[in-house]
Coordinates of C-alpha atoms in Angstrom, one line a residue:
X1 CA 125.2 104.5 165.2
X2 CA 124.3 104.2 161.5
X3 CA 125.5 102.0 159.2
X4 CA 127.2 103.3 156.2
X5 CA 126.5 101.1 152.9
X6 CA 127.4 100.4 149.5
X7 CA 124.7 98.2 148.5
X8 CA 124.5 95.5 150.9
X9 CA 127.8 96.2 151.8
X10 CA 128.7 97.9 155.2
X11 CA 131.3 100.5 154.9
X12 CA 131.3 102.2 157.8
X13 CA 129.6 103.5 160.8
X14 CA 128.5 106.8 161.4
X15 CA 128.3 108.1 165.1
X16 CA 125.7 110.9 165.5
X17 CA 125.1 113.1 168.4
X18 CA 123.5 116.8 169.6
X19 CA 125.2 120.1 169.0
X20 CA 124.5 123.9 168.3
X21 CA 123.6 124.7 165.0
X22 CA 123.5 128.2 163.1
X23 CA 121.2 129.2 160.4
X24 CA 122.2 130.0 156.6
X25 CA 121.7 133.0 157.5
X26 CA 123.8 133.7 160.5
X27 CA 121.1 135.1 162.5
X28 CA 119.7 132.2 164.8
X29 CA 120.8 129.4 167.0
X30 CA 119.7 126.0 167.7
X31 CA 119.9 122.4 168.1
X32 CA 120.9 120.2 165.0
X33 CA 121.6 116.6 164.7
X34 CA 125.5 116.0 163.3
X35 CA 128.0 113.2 162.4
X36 CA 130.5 113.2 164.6
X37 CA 132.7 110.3 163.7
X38 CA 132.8 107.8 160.7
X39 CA 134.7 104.0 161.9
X40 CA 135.5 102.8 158.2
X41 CA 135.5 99.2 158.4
X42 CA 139.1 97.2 157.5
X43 CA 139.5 96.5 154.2
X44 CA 136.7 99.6 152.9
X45 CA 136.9 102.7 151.1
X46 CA 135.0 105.5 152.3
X47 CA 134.4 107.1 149.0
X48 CA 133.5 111.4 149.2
X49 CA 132.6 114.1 147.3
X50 CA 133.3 117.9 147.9
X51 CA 131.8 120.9 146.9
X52 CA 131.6 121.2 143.0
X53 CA 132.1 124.9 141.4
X54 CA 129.1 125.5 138.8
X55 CA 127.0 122.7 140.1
X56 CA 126.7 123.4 144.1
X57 CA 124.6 126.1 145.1
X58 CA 126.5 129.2 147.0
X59 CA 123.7 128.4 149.9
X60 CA 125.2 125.0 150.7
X61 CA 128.9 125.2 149.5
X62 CA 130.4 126.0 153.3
X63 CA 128.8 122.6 154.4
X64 CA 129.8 120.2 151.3
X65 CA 133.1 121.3 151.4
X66 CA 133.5 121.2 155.2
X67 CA 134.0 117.2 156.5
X68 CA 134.2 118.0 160.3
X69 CA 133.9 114.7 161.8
X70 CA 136.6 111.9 163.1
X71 CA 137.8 109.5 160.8
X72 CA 138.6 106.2 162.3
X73 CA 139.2 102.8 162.3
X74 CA 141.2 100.2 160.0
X75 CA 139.8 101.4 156.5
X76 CA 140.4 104.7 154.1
X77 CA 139.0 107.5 152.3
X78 CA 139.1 108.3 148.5
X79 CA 138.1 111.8 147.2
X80 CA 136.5 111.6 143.7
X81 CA 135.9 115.0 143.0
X82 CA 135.4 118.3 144.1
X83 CA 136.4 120.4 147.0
X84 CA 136.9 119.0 150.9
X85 CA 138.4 119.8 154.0
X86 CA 139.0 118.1 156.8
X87 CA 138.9 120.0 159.6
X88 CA 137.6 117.2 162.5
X89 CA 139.8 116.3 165.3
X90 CA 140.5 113.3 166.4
X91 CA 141.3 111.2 162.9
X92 CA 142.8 108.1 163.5
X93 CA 142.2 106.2 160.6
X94 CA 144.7 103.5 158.5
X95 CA 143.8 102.8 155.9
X96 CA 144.8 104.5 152.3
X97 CA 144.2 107.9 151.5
X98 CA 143.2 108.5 147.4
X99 CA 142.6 112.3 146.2
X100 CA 141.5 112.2 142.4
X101 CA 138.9 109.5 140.6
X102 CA 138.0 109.0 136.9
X103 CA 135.6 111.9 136.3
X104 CA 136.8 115.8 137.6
X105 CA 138.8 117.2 140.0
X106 CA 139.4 116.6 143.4
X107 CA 140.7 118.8 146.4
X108 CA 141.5 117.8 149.7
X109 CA 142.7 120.5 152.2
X110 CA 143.7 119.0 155.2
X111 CA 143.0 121.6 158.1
X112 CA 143.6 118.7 161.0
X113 CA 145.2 115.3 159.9
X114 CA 145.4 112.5 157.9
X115 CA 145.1 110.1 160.7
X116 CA 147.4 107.6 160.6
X117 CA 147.0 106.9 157.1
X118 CA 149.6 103.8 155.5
X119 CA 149.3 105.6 151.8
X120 CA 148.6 108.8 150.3
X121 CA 147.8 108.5 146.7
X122 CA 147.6 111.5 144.6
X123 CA 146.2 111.0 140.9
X124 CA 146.1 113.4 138.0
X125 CA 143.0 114.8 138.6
X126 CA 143.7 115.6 142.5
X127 CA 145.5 118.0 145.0
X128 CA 146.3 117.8 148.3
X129 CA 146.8 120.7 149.9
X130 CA 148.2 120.7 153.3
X131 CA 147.6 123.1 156.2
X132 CA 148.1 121.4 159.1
X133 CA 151.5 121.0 161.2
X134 CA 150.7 117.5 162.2
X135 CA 149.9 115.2 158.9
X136 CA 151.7 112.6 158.5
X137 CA 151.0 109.8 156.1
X138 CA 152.8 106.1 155.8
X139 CA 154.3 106.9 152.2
X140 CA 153.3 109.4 149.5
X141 CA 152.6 108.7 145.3
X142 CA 151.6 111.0 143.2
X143 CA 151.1 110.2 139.7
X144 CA 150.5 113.7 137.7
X145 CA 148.4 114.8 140.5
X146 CA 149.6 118.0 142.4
X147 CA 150.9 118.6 146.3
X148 CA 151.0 121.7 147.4
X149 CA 153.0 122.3 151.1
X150 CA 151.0 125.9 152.4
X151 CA 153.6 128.1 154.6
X152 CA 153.5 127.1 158.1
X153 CA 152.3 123.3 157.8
X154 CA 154.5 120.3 158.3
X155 CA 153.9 117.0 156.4
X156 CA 156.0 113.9 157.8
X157 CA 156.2 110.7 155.8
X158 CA 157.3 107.4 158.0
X159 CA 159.0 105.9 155.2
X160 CA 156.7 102.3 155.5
X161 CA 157.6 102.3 151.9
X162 CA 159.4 104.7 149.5
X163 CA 157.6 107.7 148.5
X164 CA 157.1 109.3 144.6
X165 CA 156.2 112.0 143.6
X166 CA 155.8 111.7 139.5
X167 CA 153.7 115.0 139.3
X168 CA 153.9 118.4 141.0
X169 CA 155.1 119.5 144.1
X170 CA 154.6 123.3 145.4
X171 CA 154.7 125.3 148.3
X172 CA 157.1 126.3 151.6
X173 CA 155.5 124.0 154.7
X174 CA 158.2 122.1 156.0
X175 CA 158.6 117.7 154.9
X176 CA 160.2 115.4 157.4
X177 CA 161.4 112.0 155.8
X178 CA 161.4 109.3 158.7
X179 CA 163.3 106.8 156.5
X180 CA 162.7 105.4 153.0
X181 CA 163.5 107.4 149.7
X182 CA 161.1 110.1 148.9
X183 CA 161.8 110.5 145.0
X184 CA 160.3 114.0 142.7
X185 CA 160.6 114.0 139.7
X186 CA 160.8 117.0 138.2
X187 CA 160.5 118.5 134.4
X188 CA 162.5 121.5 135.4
X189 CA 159.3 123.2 136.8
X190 CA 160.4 122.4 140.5
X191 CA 158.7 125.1 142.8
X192 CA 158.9 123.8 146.2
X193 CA 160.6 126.2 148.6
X194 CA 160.2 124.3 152.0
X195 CA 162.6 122.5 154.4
X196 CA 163.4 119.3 154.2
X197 CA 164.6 117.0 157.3
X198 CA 166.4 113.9 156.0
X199 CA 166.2 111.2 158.9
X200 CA 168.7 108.7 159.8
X201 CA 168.6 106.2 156.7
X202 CA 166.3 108.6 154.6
X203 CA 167.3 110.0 151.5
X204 CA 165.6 112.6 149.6
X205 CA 166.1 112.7 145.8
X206 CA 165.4 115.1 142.8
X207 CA 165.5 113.7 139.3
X208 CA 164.6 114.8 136.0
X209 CA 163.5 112.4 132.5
X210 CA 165.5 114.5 130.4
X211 CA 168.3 117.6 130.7
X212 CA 167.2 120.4 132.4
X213 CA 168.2 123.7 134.6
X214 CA 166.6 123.1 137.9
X215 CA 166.2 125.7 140.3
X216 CA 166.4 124.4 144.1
X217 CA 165.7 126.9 146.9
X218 CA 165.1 124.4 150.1
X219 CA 167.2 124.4 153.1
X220 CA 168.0 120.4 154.0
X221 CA 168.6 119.6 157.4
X222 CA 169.3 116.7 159.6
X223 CA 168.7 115.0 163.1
X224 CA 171.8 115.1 165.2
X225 CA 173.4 111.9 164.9
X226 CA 171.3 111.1 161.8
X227 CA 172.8 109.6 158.5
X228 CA 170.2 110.8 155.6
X229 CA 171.1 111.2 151.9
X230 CA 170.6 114.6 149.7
X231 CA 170.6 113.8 145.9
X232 CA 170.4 115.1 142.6
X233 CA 169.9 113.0 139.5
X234 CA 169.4 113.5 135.7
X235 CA 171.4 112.7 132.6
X236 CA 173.0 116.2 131.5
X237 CA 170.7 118.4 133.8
X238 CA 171.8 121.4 136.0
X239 CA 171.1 122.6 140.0
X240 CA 171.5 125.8 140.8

């Protein structure tokens, strides 16, 4: 293994092995040397970088866009700009999950999972886009940043704390609430399509700052038995 520093500080450990490799070409096979998992360390940030549009070359965008190893131990990851997927099985990993830094924009696709990550943060300059029918994060903020739900995938939130989602939220995939209130708030731009499963002492909730018409299209369903809340807030605004 390797160690993984910030200065003199170890972050993580990267675990190397052996595996086929493919040319940038296409047209020949052989051995190459990859990272195959990443143990962050308790307490750490893992920070990343994507693939940038206008600064990384066409040659090399399918590999600094692609993270393809496990992601594991006690610590987390934090995207500060451009574009990533994850797309390695076998995350596991804990700690907090932060799309979006101070300079650009960040965009994580998740392909496999989150882990088990306690906290997905989502600033103004990210997106998380989900893909995957098995992420699932502790609790979700996004402030001004952008989630977008891709048809098919599932998202469930465990509801170790309340979720909000002060920004944008898009798409059809499917969002379980496993307790805790999941809060949007909406400026009357509210374009997500998908079902939502309220669990037993969940509650889902759409508000608005000011008056507004507000188009909802989701289904809302429960767990048999279950006792989960459906509500609509806003001084003066309409749901149709």
């Amino acid at each position: 293994s390797v160690d993984i520093t910030n200065g003199t500080e170890t972050i993580a450990k990267g675990k190397y092995d052996f595996d086929l490799g493919v040319s940038t070409d296409r047209t020949e096979l052989g051995l190459s040397y990859h990272l195959k998992e990443v143990a962050i360390n308790d307490g750490e940030t893992l920070a990343l970088a994507g693939a940038i549009q206008g600064e990384t070359a066409a040659v090399d965008w399918a590999n600094a866009s692609e993270f393809s190893a496990a992601i594991t131990g006690d610590g987390g990851i934090g995207l500060v700009e451009g574009n990533l997927t994850l797309s390695g099985s076998g995350n596991s990993y804990t700690g907090d999950t932060v799309i979006g830094g101070a300079d650009g924009s960040a965009v994580l696709t998740v392909e496999s999972s989150l882990g088990n990550t306690s906290h997905v943060v989502v600033n103004q300059t990210g997106k998380l886009v989900n893909v995957s029918d098995e992420t699932q994060a502790g609790y979700l903020t996004v402030d001004g940043g952008e989630v977008e739900l891709q048809s098919g995938s599932a998202l469930s939130i465990l509801g170790q704390k309340d979720s909000v989602v002060d920004g944008t939220l898009t798409g059809s995939g499917a969002l379980t609430l496993r307790a805790g209130d999941f809060k949007v708030v909406s400026d009357g731009d509210y374009r997500y399509s998908g079902k939502v499963t309220v669990g037993d002492g969940a509650s889902f909730t759409l508000s608005t700052r000011s008056a507004q018409t507000v188009s909802v299209t989701n289904s809302f369903a429960a767990n048999e038995g279950s006792a989960g809340t459906v509500a609509f807030n806003g001084s003066g605004s309409t749901y149709q």
